[in-house]
Amino acid sequence: MHGDEEREDPKILVVEDDEDAREAMIALLQMKGYQAVPAGNGREALDYLDQASAPDLIILDLWMPVMDGWHFRAEQIRNPRLAHIPVIVVTALSDRADVDANEVIIKPVDVDRLLTTVDHYCRREPTS
Amino acid sequence: MSAPEDRNNVEQREIEALEQREANAMLGADTSTLQTLWADDMVVNSTANLIAGKKILLEMVQNGQLKLRIYERRPVRISVFGDLVVSTGNEVSQLIGGSIAGFKLFTSYMNVWTKRDGNWQLLARHLGLIHREKPESVQ
Protein backbone atom coordinates (compact mmCIF):
# COMPACT_ATOMS: atom_id res chain seq x y z
CA MET A 1 0.00 0.00 0.00
CA HIS A 2 1.29 3.44 -0.87
CA GLY A 3 1.27 6.19 1.72
CA ASP A 4 -0.19 8.56 -0.90
CA GLU A 5 -3.47 6.67 -0.78
CA GLU A 6 -4.04 7.91 2.74
CA ARG A 7 -3.00 11.47 2.02
CA GLU A 8 -5.68 14.10 2.51
CA ASP A 9 -6.84 16.29 -0.35
CA PRO A 10 -4.58 19.33 -0.83
CA LYS A 11 -5.66 22.28 1.31
CA ILE A 12 -6.02 25.79 -0.10
CA LEU A 13 -6.57 28.97 1.90
CA VAL A 14 -8.67 31.50 -0.04
CA VAL A 15 -8.13 35.04 1.27
CA GLU A 16 -10.70 37.33 -0.33
CA ASP A 17 -12.98 39.96 1.19
CA ASP A 18 -15.64 39.85 -1.52
CA GLU A 19 -18.08 37.20 -0.36
CA ASP A 20 -19.35 36.31 -3.84
CA ALA A 21 -15.84 35.84 -5.19
CA ARG A 22 -14.67 33.91 -2.12
CA GLU A 23 -17.69 31.61 -2.07
CA ALA A 24 -17.46 30.95 -5.81
CA MET A 25 -13.77 30.02 -5.55
CA ILE A 26 -14.41 27.81 -2.52
CA ALA A 27 -17.23 25.98 -4.35
CA LEU A 28 -15.10 25.54 -7.45
CA LEU A 29 -12.09 24.20 -5.54
CA GLN A 30 -14.20 21.85 -3.44
CA MET A 31 -15.87 20.54 -6.58
CA LYS A 32 -12.38 19.78 -7.93
CA GLY A 33 -11.49 17.78 -4.82
CA TYR A 34 -9.55 20.33 -2.78
CA GLN A 35 -10.10 21.30 0.81
CA ALA A 36 -10.80 25.02 0.59
CA VAL A 37 -10.71 27.26 3.65
CA PRO A 38 -12.08 30.84 3.55
CA ALA A 39 -10.62 33.97 5.14
CA GLY A 40 -12.11 37.45 4.73
CA ASN A 41 -8.87 39.43 5.02
CA GLY A 42 -5.17 39.09 5.82
CA ARG A 43 -5.69 39.23 9.60
CA GLU A 44 -8.21 36.37 9.51
CA ALA A 45 -5.81 34.39 7.33
CA LEU A 46 -2.91 34.87 9.76
CA ASP A 47 -5.13 33.89 12.70
CA TYR A 48 -6.14 30.73 10.86
CA LEU A 49 -2.53 29.89 9.95
CA ASP A 50 -1.50 30.42 13.57
CA GLN A 51 -3.84 27.67 14.73
CA ALA A 52 -4.17 25.20 11.84
CA SER A 53 -1.85 23.03 9.81
CA ALA A 54 -0.20 24.82 6.89
CA PRO A 55 -2.15 24.76 3.63
CA ASP A 56 -0.55 23.61 0.38
CA LEU A 57 -1.39 26.89 -1.33
CA ILE A 58 -2.78 30.36 -0.62
CA ILE A 59 -4.97 32.31 -3.05
CA LEU A 60 -4.69 35.96 -2.08
CA ASP A 61 -6.61 39.09 -3.00
CA LEU A 62 -4.74 42.39 -2.52
CA TRP A 63 -7.34 45.06 -1.79
CA MET A 64 -8.99 44.02 1.47
CA PRO A 65 -10.07 45.79 4.67
CA VAL A 66 -8.41 45.20 8.08
CA MET A 67 -5.23 43.73 6.57
CA ASP A 68 -4.57 43.89 2.83
CA GLY A 69 -2.76 41.34 0.72
CA TRP A 70 0.59 43.19 0.68
CA HIS A 71 0.75 43.27 4.50
CA PHE A 72 -0.34 39.66 4.76
CA ARG A 73 2.38 38.61 2.32
CA ALA A 74 5.02 40.55 4.27
CA GLU A 75 3.93 38.86 7.51
CA GLN A 76 3.87 35.46 5.83
CA ILE A 77 7.40 35.82 4.47
CA ARG A 78 8.65 36.94 7.91
CA ASN A 79 7.32 33.76 9.51
CA PRO A 80 9.62 30.75 8.86
CA ARG A 81 6.71 28.34 9.39
CA LEU A 82 4.64 30.01 6.65
CA ALA A 83 7.17 31.49 4.24
CA HIS A 84 7.42 28.40 2.04
CA ILE A 85 3.68 28.24 1.21
CA PRO A 86 3.17 29.24 -2.43
CA VAL A 87 0.86 32.19 -3.09
CA ILE A 88 -1.30 32.97 -6.10
CA VAL A 89 -2.35 36.61 -6.08
CA VAL A 90 -5.65 37.46 -7.77
CA THR A 91 -6.01 41.15 -8.44
CA ALA A 92 -7.53 43.76 -10.71
CA LEU A 93 -4.19 45.58 -10.70
CA SER A 94 -2.49 45.27 -14.05
CA ASP A 95 0.94 46.23 -12.68
CA ARG A 96 2.44 42.97 -11.47
CA ALA A 97 5.80 44.48 -10.52
CA ASP A 98 4.97 45.40 -6.94
CA VAL A 99 3.42 42.06 -6.06
CA ASP A 100 5.61 39.44 -4.43
CA ALA A 101 3.94 36.14 -5.30
CA ASN A 102 4.54 32.87 -7.09
CA GLU A 103 1.83 33.72 -9.60
CA VAL A 104 -0.35 36.71 -10.36
CA ILE A 105 -3.72 36.20 -12.02
CA ILE A 106 -5.60 39.27 -13.19
CA LYS A 107 -9.31 39.68 -12.36
CA PRO A 108 -11.69 38.73 -13.80
CA VAL A 109 -10.12 35.36 -13.14
CA ASP A 110 -10.12 32.80 -15.93
CA VAL A 111 -11.30 29.66 -14.15
CA ASP A 112 -9.35 27.34 -16.46
CA ARG A 113 -6.11 29.23 -15.77
CA LEU A 114 -6.79 29.30 -12.04
CA LEU A 115 -7.40 25.54 -11.87
CA THR A 116 -4.33 24.75 -13.99
CA THR A 117 -2.18 26.93 -11.73
CA VAL A 118 -3.68 25.45 -8.57
CA ASP A 119 -3.07 21.93 -9.91
CA HIS A 120 0.53 22.86 -10.65
CA TYR A 121 1.26 24.08 -7.13
CA CYS A 122 -0.62 21.24 -5.49
CA ARG A 123 1.23 18.85 -7.82
CA ARG A 124 -1.83 17.16 -9.18
CA GLU A 125 -2.77 16.29 -12.70
CA PRO A 126 -5.58 18.55 -13.91
CA THR A 127 -8.95 16.98 -13.18
CA SER A 128 -11.25 16.33 -16.13
CA MET B 1 -40.97 39.79 -48.52
CA SER B 2 -41.01 41.06 -44.94
CA ALA B 3 -39.33 44.29 -43.87
CA PRO B 4 -36.15 44.13 -41.72
CA GLU B 5 -38.07 45.50 -38.71
CA ASP B 6 -40.58 42.65 -38.97
CA ARG B 7 -37.81 40.07 -39.16
CA ASN B 8 -36.15 41.69 -36.14
CA ASN B 9 -39.44 41.48 -34.23
CA VAL B 10 -39.64 37.77 -34.97
CA GLU B 11 -36.08 37.26 -33.76
CA GLN B 12 -36.67 39.39 -30.67
CA ARG B 13 -39.65 37.23 -29.71
CA GLU B 14 -37.65 34.08 -30.42
CA ILE B 15 -34.76 35.23 -28.21
CA GLU B 16 -37.13 36.38 -25.47
CA ALA B 17 -38.59 32.86 -25.36
CA LEU B 18 -35.10 31.33 -25.35
CA GLU B 19 -34.05 33.64 -22.52
CA GLN B 20 -36.92 32.33 -20.40
CA ARG B 21 -36.21 28.75 -21.42
CA GLU B 22 -32.58 29.08 -20.43
CA ALA B 23 -33.49 30.70 -17.09
CA ASN B 24 -35.98 27.89 -16.36
CA ALA B 25 -33.33 25.30 -17.24
CA MET B 26 -30.92 26.94 -14.77
CA LEU B 27 -33.59 26.96 -12.07
CA GLY B 28 -34.43 23.31 -12.69
CA ALA B 29 -30.77 22.25 -13.12
CA ASP B 30 -31.83 20.87 -16.50
CA THR B 31 -28.38 20.19 -17.93
CA SER B 32 -29.63 18.53 -21.11
CA THR B 33 -31.48 21.73 -22.10
CA LEU B 34 -28.49 23.86 -21.10
CA GLN B 35 -26.23 21.59 -23.13
CA THR B 36 -28.32 22.47 -26.21
CA LEU B 37 -28.79 26.18 -25.51
CA TRP B 38 -25.16 26.93 -24.60
CA ALA B 39 -22.57 27.18 -27.37
CA ASP B 40 -19.57 24.91 -26.82
CA ASP B 41 -17.30 27.98 -26.76
CA MET B 42 -19.56 30.03 -24.45
CA VAL B 43 -17.85 32.51 -22.12
CA VAL B 44 -19.45 33.77 -18.90
CA ASN B 45 -18.12 36.53 -16.63
CA SER B 46 -19.94 36.33 -13.29
CA THR B 47 -20.48 38.77 -10.43
CA ALA B 48 -17.72 36.84 -8.65
CA ASN B 49 -15.31 38.06 -11.36
CA LEU B 50 -14.73 34.53 -12.58
CA ILE B 51 -14.63 33.77 -16.29
CA ALA B 52 -15.95 30.29 -16.95
CA GLY B 53 -16.84 28.16 -19.95
CA LYS B 54 -19.56 25.66 -20.74
CA LYS B 55 -17.79 22.59 -19.38
CA ILE B 56 -17.11 23.89 -15.87
CA LEU B 57 -20.54 25.55 -15.62
CA LEU B 58 -22.36 22.36 -16.57
CA GLU B 59 -20.25 20.56 -13.98
CA MET B 60 -21.25 23.12 -11.34
CA VAL B 61 -24.94 22.78 -12.19
CA GLN B 62 -24.70 18.98 -12.16
CA ASN B 63 -22.87 18.96 -8.81
CA GLY B 64 -25.37 21.32 -7.18
CA GLN B 65 -22.87 24.18 -6.80
CA LEU B 66 -25.24 26.43 -8.73
CA LYS B 67 -28.49 25.26 -7.21
CA LEU B 68 -31.05 28.04 -7.27
CA ARG B 69 -34.20 28.63 -5.23
CA ILE B 70 -35.19 31.73 -7.22
CA TYR B 71 -34.16 32.72 -10.72
CA GLU B 72 -36.12 35.39 -12.55
CA ARG B 73 -34.98 37.13 -15.73
CA ARG B 74 -36.45 40.27 -17.25
CA PRO B 75 -35.06 41.36 -20.62
CA VAL B 76 -35.10 45.14 -21.02
CA ARG B 77 -33.70 45.47 -24.53
CA ILE B 78 -33.14 42.89 -27.24
CA SER B 79 -31.04 44.14 -30.17
CA VAL B 80 -30.73 42.13 -33.38
CA PHE B 81 -27.56 42.29 -35.50
CA GLY B 82 -28.17 39.64 -38.14
CA ASP B 83 -27.03 36.31 -36.69
CA LEU B 84 -26.05 37.96 -33.40
CA VAL B 85 -28.50 39.15 -30.79
CA VAL B 86 -27.65 41.11 -27.66
CA SER B 87 -30.13 40.82 -24.81
CA THR B 88 -29.79 43.15 -21.83
CA GLY B 89 -31.85 43.14 -18.68
CA ASN B 90 -31.95 42.27 -15.02
CA GLU B 91 -32.19 39.13 -12.93
CA VAL B 92 -33.07 38.14 -9.39
CA SER B 93 -31.50 34.97 -8.03
CA GLN B 94 -31.10 33.14 -4.76
CA LEU B 95 -28.69 30.25 -4.27
CA ILE B 96 -29.31 27.17 -2.15
CA GLY B 97 -26.21 26.12 -0.21
CA GLY B 98 -22.89 27.80 0.53
CA SER B 99 -22.20 30.77 2.77
CA ILE B 100 -24.17 33.18 0.55
CA ALA B 101 -27.23 30.93 0.49
CA GLY B 102 -30.38 32.93 1.13
CA PHE B 103 -28.92 36.19 -0.15
CA LYS B 104 -31.00 37.63 -2.98
CA LEU B 105 -28.83 38.88 -5.80
CA PHE B 106 -30.15 41.62 -8.07
CA THR B 107 -27.99 41.73 -11.16
CA SER B 108 -27.86 43.26 -14.60
CA TYR B 109 -26.88 41.04 -17.48
CA MET B 110 -25.85 41.10 -21.10
CA ASN B 111 -26.36 37.90 -23.09
CA VAL B 112 -25.04 37.41 -26.61
CA TRP B 113 -26.88 34.85 -28.73
CA THR B 114 -25.61 33.55 -32.04
CA LYS B 115 -27.34 31.57 -34.77
CA ARG B 116 -25.39 28.51 -35.83
CA ASP B 117 -26.73 25.88 -38.23
CA GLY B 118 -30.15 27.49 -37.90
CA ASN B 119 -30.24 27.33 -34.09
CA TRP B 120 -29.76 30.11 -31.59
CA GLN B 121 -27.19 29.46 -28.86
CA LEU B 122 -25.94 31.54 -25.95
CA LEU B 123 -22.37 32.54 -26.80
CA ALA B 124 -21.42 35.05 -24.11
CA ARG B 125 -22.82 36.41 -20.89
CA HIS B 126 -21.75 39.16 -18.50
CA LEU B 127 -23.26 39.84 -15.10
CA GLY B 128 -23.00 42.94 -12.92
CA LEU B 129 -24.13 43.19 -9.32
CA ILE B 130 -26.84 45.77 -8.65
CA HIS B 131 -27.71 44.86 -5.09
CA ARG B 132 -27.36 42.01 -2.63
CA GLU B 133 -30.15 41.62 -0.10
CA LYS B 134 -29.40 39.79 3.12
CA PRO B 135 -31.82 37.06 4.21
CA GLU B 136 -34.03 38.07 7.15
CA SER B 137 -32.19 35.69 9.48
CA VAL B 138 -28.94 37.70 9.23
CA GLN B 139 -30.38 41.22 8.99
Tab-separated table of C-alpha atoms in Angstrom:
chain	number	residue	atom	x	y	z
A	1	MET	CA	0.000	0.000	0.000
A	2	HIS	CA	1.294	3.437	-0.867
A	3	GLY	CA	1.267	6.195	1.723
A	4	ASP	CA	-0.190	8.564	-0.901
A	5	GLU	CA	-3.474	6.671	-0.785
A	6	GLU	CA	-4.041	7.909	2.741
A	7	ARG	CA	-2.998	11.475	2.020
A	8	GLU	CA	-5.678	14.097	2.511
A	9	ASP	CA	-6.836	16.290	-0.349
A	10	PRO	CA	-4.579	19.329	-0.827
A	11	LYS	CA	-5.662	22.281	1.305
A	12	ILE	CA	-6.015	25.790	-0.102
A	13	LEU	CA	-6.573	28.965	1.902
A	14	VAL	CA	-8.669	31.495	-0.041
A	15	VAL	CA	-8.128	35.045	1.270
A	16	GLU	CA	-10.696	37.330	-0.330
A	17	ASP	CA	-12.976	39.964	1.190
A	18	ASP	CA	-15.641	39.846	-1.520
A	19	GLU	CA	-18.083	37.203	-0.356
A	20	ASP	CA	-19.351	36.308	-3.841
A	21	ALA	CA	-15.844	35.840	-5.191
A	22	ARG	CA	-14.670	33.911	-2.121
A	23	GLU	CA	-17.692	31.612	-2.070
A	24	ALA	CA	-17.463	30.947	-5.813
A	25	MET	CA	-13.772	30.024	-5.547
A	26	ILE	CA	-14.408	27.806	-2.519
A	27	ALA	CA	-17.232	25.983	-4.346
A	28	LEU	CA	-15.102	25.545	-7.445
A	29	LEU	CA	-12.089	24.204	-5.538
A	30	GLN	CA	-14.204	21.848	-3.440
A	31	MET	CA	-15.869	20.537	-6.583
A	32	LYS	CA	-12.384	19.781	-7.930
A	33	GLY	CA	-11.486	17.776	-4.820
A	34	TYR	CA	-9.553	20.330	-2.784
A	35	GLN	CA	-10.096	21.296	0.811
A	36	ALA	CA	-10.801	25.022	0.590
A	37	VAL	CA	-10.714	27.258	3.648
A	38	PRO	CA	-12.076	30.840	3.553
A	39	ALA	CA	-10.623	33.970	5.136
A	40	GLY	CA	-12.105	37.447	4.735
A	41	ASN	CA	-8.872	39.427	5.020
A	42	GLY	CA	-5.172	39.091	5.825
A	43	ARG	CA	-5.691	39.232	9.595
A	44	GLU	CA	-8.211	36.368	9.510
A	45	ALA	CA	-5.815	34.390	7.334
A	46	LEU	CA	-2.913	34.870	9.762
A	47	ASP	CA	-5.131	33.893	12.701
A	48	TYR	CA	-6.137	30.730	10.861
A	49	LEU	CA	-2.535	29.888	9.952
A	50	ASP	CA	-1.504	30.424	13.568
A	51	GLN	CA	-3.837	27.665	14.729
A	52	ALA	CA	-4.167	25.203	11.842
A	53	SER	CA	-1.848	23.028	9.810
A	54	ALA	CA	-0.197	24.820	6.893
A	55	PRO	CA	-2.145	24.757	3.626
A	56	ASP	CA	-0.548	23.614	0.378
A	57	LEU	CA	-1.395	26.892	-1.325
A	58	ILE	CA	-2.780	30.360	-0.620
A	59	ILE	CA	-4.971	32.306	-3.052
A	60	LEU	CA	-4.687	35.960	-2.078
A	61	ASP	CA	-6.605	39.088	-3.003
A	62	LEU	CA	-4.737	42.386	-2.517
A	63	TRP	CA	-7.336	45.060	-1.788
A	64	MET	CA	-8.993	44.020	1.473
A	65	PRO	CA	-10.068	45.787	4.675
A	66	VAL	CA	-8.413	45.199	8.083
A	67	MET	CA	-5.232	43.731	6.566
A	68	ASP	CA	-4.570	43.889	2.831
A	69	GLY	CA	-2.756	41.344	0.722
A	70	TRP	CA	0.592	43.195	0.682
A	71	HIS	CA	0.749	43.274	4.497
A	72	PHE	CA	-0.345	39.664	4.756
A	73	ARG	CA	2.375	38.614	2.319
A	74	ALA	CA	5.023	40.545	4.271
A	75	GLU	CA	3.934	38.857	7.506
A	76	GLN	CA	3.872	35.464	5.826
A	77	ILE	CA	7.402	35.821	4.466
A	78	ARG	CA	8.645	36.943	7.913
A	79	ASN	CA	7.315	33.762	9.512
A	80	PRO	CA	9.624	30.755	8.860
A	81	ARG	CA	6.712	28.342	9.392
A	82	LEU	CA	4.641	30.006	6.652
A	83	ALA	CA	7.175	31.489	4.243
A	84	HIS	CA	7.420	28.395	2.040
A	85	ILE	CA	3.685	28.243	1.209
A	86	PRO	CA	3.165	29.239	-2.433
A	87	VAL	CA	0.863	32.186	-3.094
A	88	ILE	CA	-1.304	32.967	-6.100
A	89	VAL	CA	-2.348	36.609	-6.077
A	90	VAL	CA	-5.650	37.458	-7.766
A	91	THR	CA	-6.009	41.153	-8.439
A	92	ALA	CA	-7.533	43.760	-10.705
A	93	LEU	CA	-4.190	45.582	-10.698
A	94	SER	CA	-2.495	45.273	-14.046
A	95	ASP	CA	0.941	46.234	-12.683
A	96	ARG	CA	2.436	42.971	-11.473
A	97	ALA	CA	5.796	44.479	-10.524
A	98	ASP	CA	4.972	45.401	-6.938
A	99	VAL	CA	3.422	42.060	-6.057
A	100	ASP	CA	5.613	39.444	-4.434
A	101	ALA	CA	3.944	36.142	-5.300
A	102	ASN	CA	4.543	32.869	-7.086
A	103	GLU	CA	1.830	33.721	-9.604
A	104	VAL	CA	-0.351	36.713	-10.357
A	105	ILE	CA	-3.723	36.204	-12.024
A	106	ILE	CA	-5.603	39.272	-13.187
A	107	LYS	CA	-9.306	39.683	-12.361
A	108	PRO	CA	-11.689	38.734	-13.796
A	109	VAL	CA	-10.120	35.355	-13.143
A	110	ASP	CA	-10.123	32.803	-15.934
A	111	VAL	CA	-11.298	29.656	-14.152
A	112	ASP	CA	-9.347	27.341	-16.463
A	113	ARG	CA	-6.112	29.229	-15.774
A	114	LEU	CA	-6.792	29.298	-12.039
A	115	LEU	CA	-7.395	25.536	-11.868
A	116	THR	CA	-4.327	24.748	-13.991
A	117	THR	CA	-2.180	26.929	-11.730
A	118	VAL	CA	-3.678	25.449	-8.569
A	119	ASP	CA	-3.066	21.925	-9.907
A	120	HIS	CA	0.532	22.857	-10.655
A	121	TYR	CA	1.258	24.084	-7.131
A	122	CYS	CA	-0.622	21.240	-5.490
A	123	ARG	CA	1.225	18.853	-7.821
A	124	ARG	CA	-1.834	17.161	-9.175
A	125	GLU	CA	-2.771	16.291	-12.705
A	126	PRO	CA	-5.583	18.554	-13.912
A	127	THR	CA	-8.951	16.977	-13.184
A	128	SER	CA	-11.253	16.330	-16.126
B	1	MET	CA	-40.972	39.787	-48.520
B	2	SER	CA	-41.010	41.064	-44.940
B	3	ALA	CA	-39.333	44.292	-43.871
B	4	PRO	CA	-36.150	44.133	-41.718
B	5	GLU	CA	-38.069	45.496	-38.706
B	6	ASP	CA	-40.580	42.654	-38.969
B	7	ARG	CA	-37.808	40.074	-39.163
B	8	ASN	CA	-36.145	41.688	-36.138
B	9	ASN	CA	-39.439	41.478	-34.228
B	10	VAL	CA	-39.637	37.767	-34.973
B	11	GLU	CA	-36.084	37.259	-33.757
B	12	GLN	CA	-36.668	39.387	-30.671
B	13	ARG	CA	-39.645	37.229	-29.712
B	14	GLU	CA	-37.654	34.082	-30.417
B	15	ILE	CA	-34.759	35.231	-28.211
B	16	GLU	CA	-37.129	36.384	-25.473
B	17	ALA	CA	-38.594	32.857	-25.361
B	18	LEU	CA	-35.104	31.327	-25.347
B	19	GLU	CA	-34.050	33.644	-22.523
B	20	GLN	CA	-36.923	32.334	-20.398
B	21	ARG	CA	-36.214	28.748	-21.415
B	22	GLU	CA	-32.582	29.083	-20.428
B	23	ALA	CA	-33.493	30.705	-17.093
B	24	ASN	CA	-35.976	27.894	-16.360
B	25	ALA	CA	-33.333	25.298	-17.244
B	26	MET	CA	-30.923	26.943	-14.774
B	27	LEU	CA	-33.586	26.964	-12.073
B	28	GLY	CA	-34.426	23.312	-12.690
B	29	ALA	CA	-30.770	22.255	-13.118
B	30	ASP	CA	-31.827	20.872	-16.495
B	31	THR	CA	-28.379	20.194	-17.935
B	32	SER	CA	-29.633	18.531	-21.114
B	33	THR	CA	-31.475	21.735	-22.103
B	34	LEU	CA	-28.495	23.864	-21.096
B	35	GLN	CA	-26.228	21.594	-23.132
B	36	THR	CA	-28.319	22.474	-26.207
B	37	LEU	CA	-28.789	26.176	-25.508
B	38	TRP	CA	-25.156	26.927	-24.595
B	39	ALA	CA	-22.572	27.179	-27.367
B	40	ASP	CA	-19.571	24.913	-26.824
B	41	ASP	CA	-17.295	27.984	-26.765
B	42	MET	CA	-19.555	30.029	-24.447
B	43	VAL	CA	-17.848	32.508	-22.121
B	44	VAL	CA	-19.450	33.770	-18.900
B	45	ASN	CA	-18.120	36.532	-16.627
B	46	SER	CA	-19.941	36.326	-13.285
B	47	THR	CA	-20.476	38.773	-10.431
B	48	ALA	CA	-17.719	36.837	-8.653
B	49	ASN	CA	-15.313	38.062	-11.365
B	50	LEU	CA	-14.731	34.528	-12.579
B	51	ILE	CA	-14.627	33.766	-16.294
B	52	ALA	CA	-15.953	30.292	-16.949
B	53	GLY	CA	-16.837	28.160	-19.954
B	54	LYS	CA	-19.558	25.656	-20.741
B	55	LYS	CA	-17.787	22.588	-19.377
B	56	ILE	CA	-17.106	23.888	-15.871
B	57	LEU	CA	-20.537	25.553	-15.620
B	58	LEU	CA	-22.358	22.365	-16.574
B	59	GLU	CA	-20.246	20.556	-13.982
B	60	MET	CA	-21.249	23.117	-11.343
B	61	VAL	CA	-24.945	22.780	-12.193
B	62	GLN	CA	-24.699	18.976	-12.162
B	63	ASN	CA	-22.871	18.964	-8.810
B	64	GLY	CA	-25.367	21.315	-7.180
B	65	GLN	CA	-22.871	24.179	-6.796
B	66	LEU	CA	-25.241	26.432	-8.732
B	67	LYS	CA	-28.489	25.261	-7.207
B	68	LEU	CA	-31.051	28.038	-7.272
B	69	ARG	CA	-34.201	28.631	-5.230
B	70	ILE	CA	-35.191	31.731	-7.223
B	71	TYR	CA	-34.157	32.722	-10.719
B	72	GLU	CA	-36.117	35.394	-12.547
B	73	ARG	CA	-34.984	37.128	-15.731
B	74	ARG	CA	-36.448	40.268	-17.252
B	75	PRO	CA	-35.056	41.363	-20.618
B	76	VAL	CA	-35.104	45.143	-21.022
B	77	ARG	CA	-33.696	45.473	-24.527
B	78	ILE	CA	-33.136	42.890	-27.244
B	79	SER	CA	-31.037	44.143	-30.171
B	80	VAL	CA	-30.733	42.127	-33.380
B	81	PHE	CA	-27.555	42.288	-35.500
B	82	GLY	CA	-28.172	39.637	-38.136
B	83	ASP	CA	-27.030	36.309	-36.691
B	84	LEU	CA	-26.051	37.965	-33.404
B	85	VAL	CA	-28.503	39.153	-30.787
B	86	VAL	CA	-27.649	41.111	-27.660
B	87	SER	CA	-30.131	40.821	-24.814
B	88	THR	CA	-29.787	43.146	-21.834
B	89	GLY	CA	-31.851	43.144	-18.681
B	90	ASN	CA	-31.953	42.274	-15.025
B	91	GLU	CA	-32.187	39.133	-12.933
B	92	VAL	CA	-33.071	38.141	-9.390
B	93	SER	CA	-31.501	34.966	-8.028
B	94	GLN	CA	-31.100	33.135	-4.757
B	95	LEU	CA	-28.689	30.249	-4.269
B	96	ILE	CA	-29.307	27.165	-2.146
B	97	GLY	CA	-26.214	26.121	-0.209
B	98	GLY	CA	-22.888	27.798	0.528
B	99	SER	CA	-22.197	30.773	2.774
B	100	ILE	CA	-24.167	33.182	0.549
B	101	ALA	CA	-27.234	30.933	0.489
B	102	GLY	CA	-30.381	32.932	1.131
B	103	PHE	CA	-28.919	36.190	-0.153
B	104	LYS	CA	-30.999	37.629	-2.984
B	105	LEU	CA	-28.829	38.877	-5.801
B	106	PHE	CA	-30.149	41.618	-8.067
B	107	THR	CA	-27.988	41.726	-11.158
B	108	SER	CA	-27.865	43.261	-14.601
B	109	TYR	CA	-26.875	41.036	-17.479
B	110	MET	CA	-25.852	41.102	-21.104
B	111	ASN	CA	-26.364	37.904	-23.089
B	112	VAL	CA	-25.042	37.414	-26.612
B	113	TRP	CA	-26.883	34.847	-28.726
B	114	THR	CA	-25.615	33.554	-32.038
B	115	LYS	CA	-27.335	31.566	-34.767
B	116	ARG	CA	-25.390	28.506	-35.833
B	117	ASP	CA	-26.730	25.881	-38.226
B	118	GLY	CA	-30.152	27.487	-37.900
B	119	ASN	CA	-30.242	27.333	-34.088
B	120	TRP	CA	-29.762	30.113	-31.587
B	121	GLN	CA	-27.195	29.462	-28.856
B	122	LEU	CA	-25.941	31.539	-25.946
B	123	LEU	CA	-22.370	32.539	-26.797
B	124	ALA	CA	-21.419	35.054	-24.114
B	125	ARG	CA	-22.818	36.408	-20.888
B	126	HIS	CA	-21.748	39.156	-18.502
B	127	LEU	CA	-23.264	39.842	-15.101
B	128	GLY	CA	-23.000	42.937	-12.919
B	129	LEU	CA	-24.132	43.186	-9.317
B	130	ILE	CA	-26.842	45.774	-8.654
B	131	HIS	CA	-27.710	44.863	-5.085
B	132	ARG	CA	-27.358	42.008	-2.629
B	133	GLU	CA	-30.155	41.617	-0.102
B	134	LYS	CA	-29.405	39.788	3.125
B	135	PRO	CA	-31.817	37.059	4.212
B	136	GLU	CA	-34.028	38.067	7.151
B	137	SER	CA	-32.191	35.692	9.475
B	138	VAL	CA	-28.941	37.696	9.225
B	139	GLN	CA	-30.384	41.218	8.992
